[in-house]
């Protein structure tokens, strides 16, 4: 109806029920994001990933799940599955971090990373069909402690979003800022810092 809706998913401990509400609390639509027996929690991000300008809803397991991202669209009072992507690099249960970013300045992309599961420290940039536009290692080739990702135009204010990557577990905490090229051919690390000195814990962040 042209107004923003509220999207909810369980953090953990119950089935992966994806729900959309009006601001009044009225339930608009619901569906199971994954198989109903999965209780590892769900991560979610939403944004206008295609040229229609309509928000698409991306979901992934928060922990101990399959390395699968799913993309839903709200059509009337129904959540319709539009795309599914398996981004596994190692056969281990995983959690994923999701964010939306305008990396090339002209439209939005989905950004994902592993938060757990002994996966490589990879960041994925995906299209509205979940095609992988770019993947790159954010840090050490041997680090498998997990990453959290976010996007925002925080350097230069040039309408091109940078990707902000934070260590999530298992290592001295660190934030890195990457600037992908508009054609996704390469990604440049432009800044990094330790927000809490050399303490060993994960980081949550927002932009």
One Martini backbone bead per residue (centre of mass of N, CA, C, O) as a GRO file, in nm:
protein
  207
    1UNK     BB    1   0.050   0.067   0.005
    2UNK     BB    2   0.336   0.244   0.049
    3UNK     BB    3   0.397   0.140   0.329
    4UNK     BB    4   0.553   0.053   0.598
    5UNK     BB    5   0.672  -0.246   0.735
    6UNK     BB    6   0.691  -0.517   0.965
    7UNK     BB    7   0.963  -0.741   1.030
    8UNK     BB    8   0.971  -1.085   1.151
    9UNK     BB    9   1.194  -1.297   1.352
   10UNK     BB   10   1.342  -1.540   1.511
   11UNK     BB   11   1.620  -1.578   1.708
   12UNK     BB   12   1.525  -1.843   1.881
   13UNK     BB   13   1.365  -2.159   1.985
   14UNK     BB   14   1.201  -2.165   1.709
   15UNK     BB   15   1.040  -2.138   1.447
   16UNK     BB   16   1.079  -1.989   1.104
   17UNK     BB   17   0.880  -1.726   1.133
   18UNK     BB   18   0.760  -1.513   0.889
   19UNK     BB   19   0.659  -1.166   0.942
   20UNK     BB   20   0.399  -0.922   0.856
   21UNK     BB   21   0.336  -0.581   0.959
   22UNK     BB   22   0.163  -0.339   1.064
   23UNK     BB   23   0.195  -0.070   1.276
   24UNK     BB   24  -0.072  -0.172   1.437
   25UNK     BB   25  -0.029  -0.514   1.432
   26UNK     BB   26  -0.125  -0.620   1.174
   27UNK     BB   27  -0.147  -0.904   1.000
   28UNK     BB   28  -0.043  -0.981   0.667
   29UNK     BB   29   0.198  -1.209   0.677
   30UNK     BB   30   0.308  -1.565   0.644
   31UNK     BB   31   0.605  -1.782   0.683
   32UNK     BB   32   0.835  -2.025   0.625
   33UNK     BB   33   1.171  -1.984   0.583
   34UNK     BB   34   1.198  -2.281   0.674
   35UNK     BB   35   1.206  -2.548   0.824
   36UNK     BB   36   1.009  -2.602   1.105
   37UNK     BB   37   1.245  -2.750   1.286
   38UNK     BB   38   1.400  -2.492   1.289
   39UNK     BB   39   1.586  -2.328   1.590
   40UNK     BB   40   1.838  -2.108   1.509
   41UNK     BB   41   1.728  -1.881   1.370
   42UNK     BB   42   1.688  -1.545   1.213
   43UNK     BB   43   1.786  -1.348   0.950
   44UNK     BB   44   1.727  -0.998   0.833
   45UNK     BB   45   1.649  -0.824   0.517
   46UNK     BB   46   1.544  -0.506   0.358
   47UNK     BB   47   1.484  -0.410   0.005
   48UNK     BB   48   1.535  -0.246  -0.311
   49UNK     BB   49   1.665  -0.480  -0.538
   50UNK     BB   50   1.481  -0.377  -0.762
   51UNK     BB   51   1.318  -0.180  -1.016
   52UNK     BB   52   1.031  -0.159  -0.865
   53UNK     BB   53   1.085  -0.063  -0.546
   54UNK     BB   54   1.033  -0.317  -0.400
   55UNK     BB   55   1.054  -0.497  -0.130
   56UNK     BB   56   1.280  -0.735  -0.021
   57UNK     BB   57   1.321  -1.051   0.159
   58UNK     BB   58   1.588  -1.157   0.358
   59UNK     BB   59   1.702  -1.488   0.458
   60UNK     BB   60   1.874  -1.653   0.740
   61UNK     BB   61   2.060  -1.822   0.939
   62UNK     BB   62   2.185  -1.760   1.264
   63UNK     BB   63   2.224  -2.077   1.345
   64UNK     BB   64   2.281  -2.401   1.278
   65UNK     BB   65   2.268  -2.402   0.953
   66UNK     BB   66   2.211  -2.365   0.642
   67UNK     BB   67   2.372  -2.200   0.355
   68UNK     BB   68   2.087  -2.018   0.321
   69UNK     BB   69   1.923  -1.800   0.096
   70UNK     BB   70   1.620  -1.606   0.103
   71UNK     BB   71   1.363  -1.466  -0.121
   72UNK     BB   72   1.100  -1.232  -0.062
   73UNK     BB   73   0.760  -1.137  -0.156
   74UNK     BB   74   0.501  -0.907  -0.125
   75UNK     BB   75   0.173  -1.036  -0.229
   76UNK     BB   76  -0.034  -0.893  -0.068
   77UNK     BB   77  -0.103  -1.173   0.160
   78UNK     BB   78   0.179  -1.287   0.035
   79UNK     BB   79   0.469  -1.491   0.057
   80UNK     BB   80   0.707  -1.503  -0.205
   81UNK     BB   81   0.927  -1.706  -0.351
   82UNK     BB   82   1.217  -1.600  -0.554
   83UNK     BB   83   1.487  -1.711  -0.399
   84UNK     BB   84   1.778  -1.941  -0.386
   85UNK     BB   85   2.093  -1.974  -0.186
   86UNK     BB   86   2.397  -2.154  -0.188
   87UNK     BB   87   2.713  -2.055   0.004
   88UNK     BB   88   2.893  -2.288   0.034
   89UNK     BB   89   3.241  -2.399   0.137
   90UNK     BB   90   3.158  -2.563   0.396
   91UNK     BB   91   3.043  -2.857   0.564
   92UNK     BB   92   2.863  -2.654   0.782
   93UNK     BB   93   2.713  -2.517   1.019
   94UNK     BB   94   2.541  -2.193   1.014
   95UNK     BB   95   2.575  -1.840   1.008
   96UNK     BB   96   2.421  -1.519   0.911
   97UNK     BB   97   2.486  -1.206   0.763
   98UNK     BB   98   2.279  -0.915   0.681
   99UNK     BB   99   2.259  -0.668   0.407
  100UNK     BB  100   2.205  -0.340   0.267
  101UNK     BB  101   2.350  -0.204  -0.047
  102UNK     BB  102   2.487   0.074  -0.250
  103UNK     BB  103   2.757  -0.003  -0.421
  104UNK     BB  104   2.695   0.133  -0.728
  105UNK     BB  105   2.456   0.372  -0.682
  106UNK     BB  106   2.188   0.257  -0.855
  107UNK     BB  107   2.155   0.012  -0.654
  108UNK     BB  108   2.075  -0.274  -0.469
  109UNK     BB  109   2.235  -0.498  -0.236
  110UNK     BB  110   2.329  -0.803  -0.108
  111UNK     BB  111   2.487  -0.878   0.207
  112UNK     BB  112   2.718  -1.146   0.310
  113UNK     BB  113   2.802  -1.353   0.605
  114UNK     BB  114   2.976  -1.541   0.825
  115UNK     BB  115   2.938  -1.615   1.188
  116UNK     BB  116   2.973  -1.931   1.144
  117UNK     BB  117   3.125  -2.265   1.076
  118UNK     BB  118   3.419  -2.261   0.959
  119UNK     BB  119   3.442  -2.032   0.759
  120UNK     BB  120   3.539  -1.825   0.553
  121UNK     BB  121   3.621  -1.471   0.531
  122UNK     BB  122   3.347  -1.397   0.365
  123UNK     BB  123   3.208  -1.178   0.114
  124UNK     BB  124   2.883  -1.115  -0.025
  125UNK     BB  125   2.751  -1.008  -0.344
  126UNK     BB  126   2.404  -0.966  -0.431
  127UNK     BB  127   2.135  -0.997  -0.613
  128UNK     BB  128   1.787  -1.014  -0.676
  129UNK     BB  129   1.864  -1.340  -0.756
  130UNK     BB  130   2.136  -1.432  -0.597
  131UNK     BB  131   2.366  -1.349  -0.751
  132UNK     BB  132   2.711  -1.347  -0.765
  133UNK     BB  133   2.907  -1.055  -0.797
  134UNK     BB  134   3.082  -1.087  -0.520
  135UNK     BB  135   3.386  -1.220  -0.365
  136UNK     BB  136   3.564  -1.187  -0.044
  137UNK     BB  137   3.837  -1.153   0.163
  138UNK     BB  138   3.819  -1.048   0.519
  139UNK     BB  139   4.133  -1.114   0.568
  140UNK     BB  140   4.223  -1.396   0.674
  141UNK     BB  141   4.250  -1.713   0.535
  142UNK     BB  142   4.223  -1.864   0.839
  143UNK     BB  143   3.973  -1.725   0.929
  144UNK     BB  144   3.665  -1.869   1.126
  145UNK     BB  145   3.491  -1.669   1.336
  146UNK     BB  146   3.345  -1.448   1.188
  147UNK     BB  147   3.102  -1.211   1.043
  148UNK     BB  148   2.994  -0.872   1.009
  149UNK     BB  149   2.756  -0.676   0.814
  150UNK     BB  150   2.759  -0.352   0.640
  151UNK     BB  151   2.601  -0.051   0.495
  152UNK     BB  152   2.753   0.271   0.383
  153UNK     BB  153   2.796   0.628   0.335
  154UNK     BB  154   3.101   0.713   0.514
  155UNK     BB  155   3.281   0.792   0.251
  156UNK     BB  156   3.249   1.099   0.068
  157UNK     BB  157   2.950   1.116  -0.017
  158UNK     BB  158   2.888   0.945  -0.330
  159UNK     BB  159   2.655   0.716  -0.336
  160UNK     BB  160   2.863   0.498  -0.219
  161UNK     BB  161   2.882   0.211  -0.059
  162UNK     BB  162   3.019   0.079   0.206
  163UNK     BB  163   3.188  -0.196   0.364
  164UNK     BB  164   3.127  -0.331   0.686
  165UNK     BB  165   3.359  -0.527   0.885
  166UNK     BB  166   3.317  -0.759   1.156
  167UNK     BB  167   3.414  -0.929   1.407
  168UNK     BB  168   3.241  -1.192   1.592
  169UNK     BB  169   3.456  -1.429   1.657
  170UNK     BB  170   3.769  -1.566   1.785
  171UNK     BB  171   3.904  -1.267   1.798
  172UNK     BB  172   4.041  -0.989   1.756
  173UNK     BB  173   3.894  -0.709   1.724
  174UNK     BB  174   3.753  -0.577   1.403
  175UNK     BB  175   3.743  -0.310   1.162
  176UNK     BB  176   3.638  -0.296   0.816
  177UNK     BB  177   3.678  -0.099   0.512
  178UNK     BB  178   3.509  -0.121   0.198
  179UNK     BB  179   3.562  -0.048  -0.168
  180UNK     BB  180   3.383  -0.109  -0.425
  181UNK     BB  181   3.342  -0.142  -0.738
  182UNK     BB  182   3.086  -0.074  -0.964
  183UNK     BB  183   3.166  -0.364  -1.123
  184UNK     BB  184   3.298  -0.573  -0.904
  185UNK     BB  185   3.611  -0.638  -0.975
  186UNK     BB  186   3.688  -0.485  -0.698
  187UNK     BB  187   3.837  -0.461  -0.358
  188UNK     BB  188   3.896  -0.202  -0.112
  189UNK     BB  189   4.091  -0.136   0.159
  190UNK     BB  190   4.066   0.173   0.356
  191UNK     BB  191   4.000   0.065   0.659
  192UNK     BB  192   4.121   0.010   1.007
  193UNK     BB  193   4.009  -0.102   1.343
  194UNK     BB  194   4.011  -0.099   1.713
  195UNK     BB  195   3.752  -0.025   1.929
  196UNK     BB  196   3.886  -0.226   2.188
  197UNK     BB  197   4.153  -0.281   2.108
  198UNK     BB  198   4.277  -0.620   2.214
  199UNK     BB  199   4.024  -0.759   2.246
  200UNK     BB  200   3.836  -1.079   2.279
  201UNK     BB  201   3.564  -1.006   2.073
  202UNK     BB  202   3.278  -0.937   1.950
  203UNK     BB  203   3.077  -0.740   1.707
  204UNK     BB  204   2.842  -0.487   1.714
  205UNK     BB  205   2.657  -0.294   1.457
  206UNK     BB  206   2.586   0.044   1.323
  207UNK     BB  207   2.453   0.308   1.071
   0.00000   0.00000   0.00000
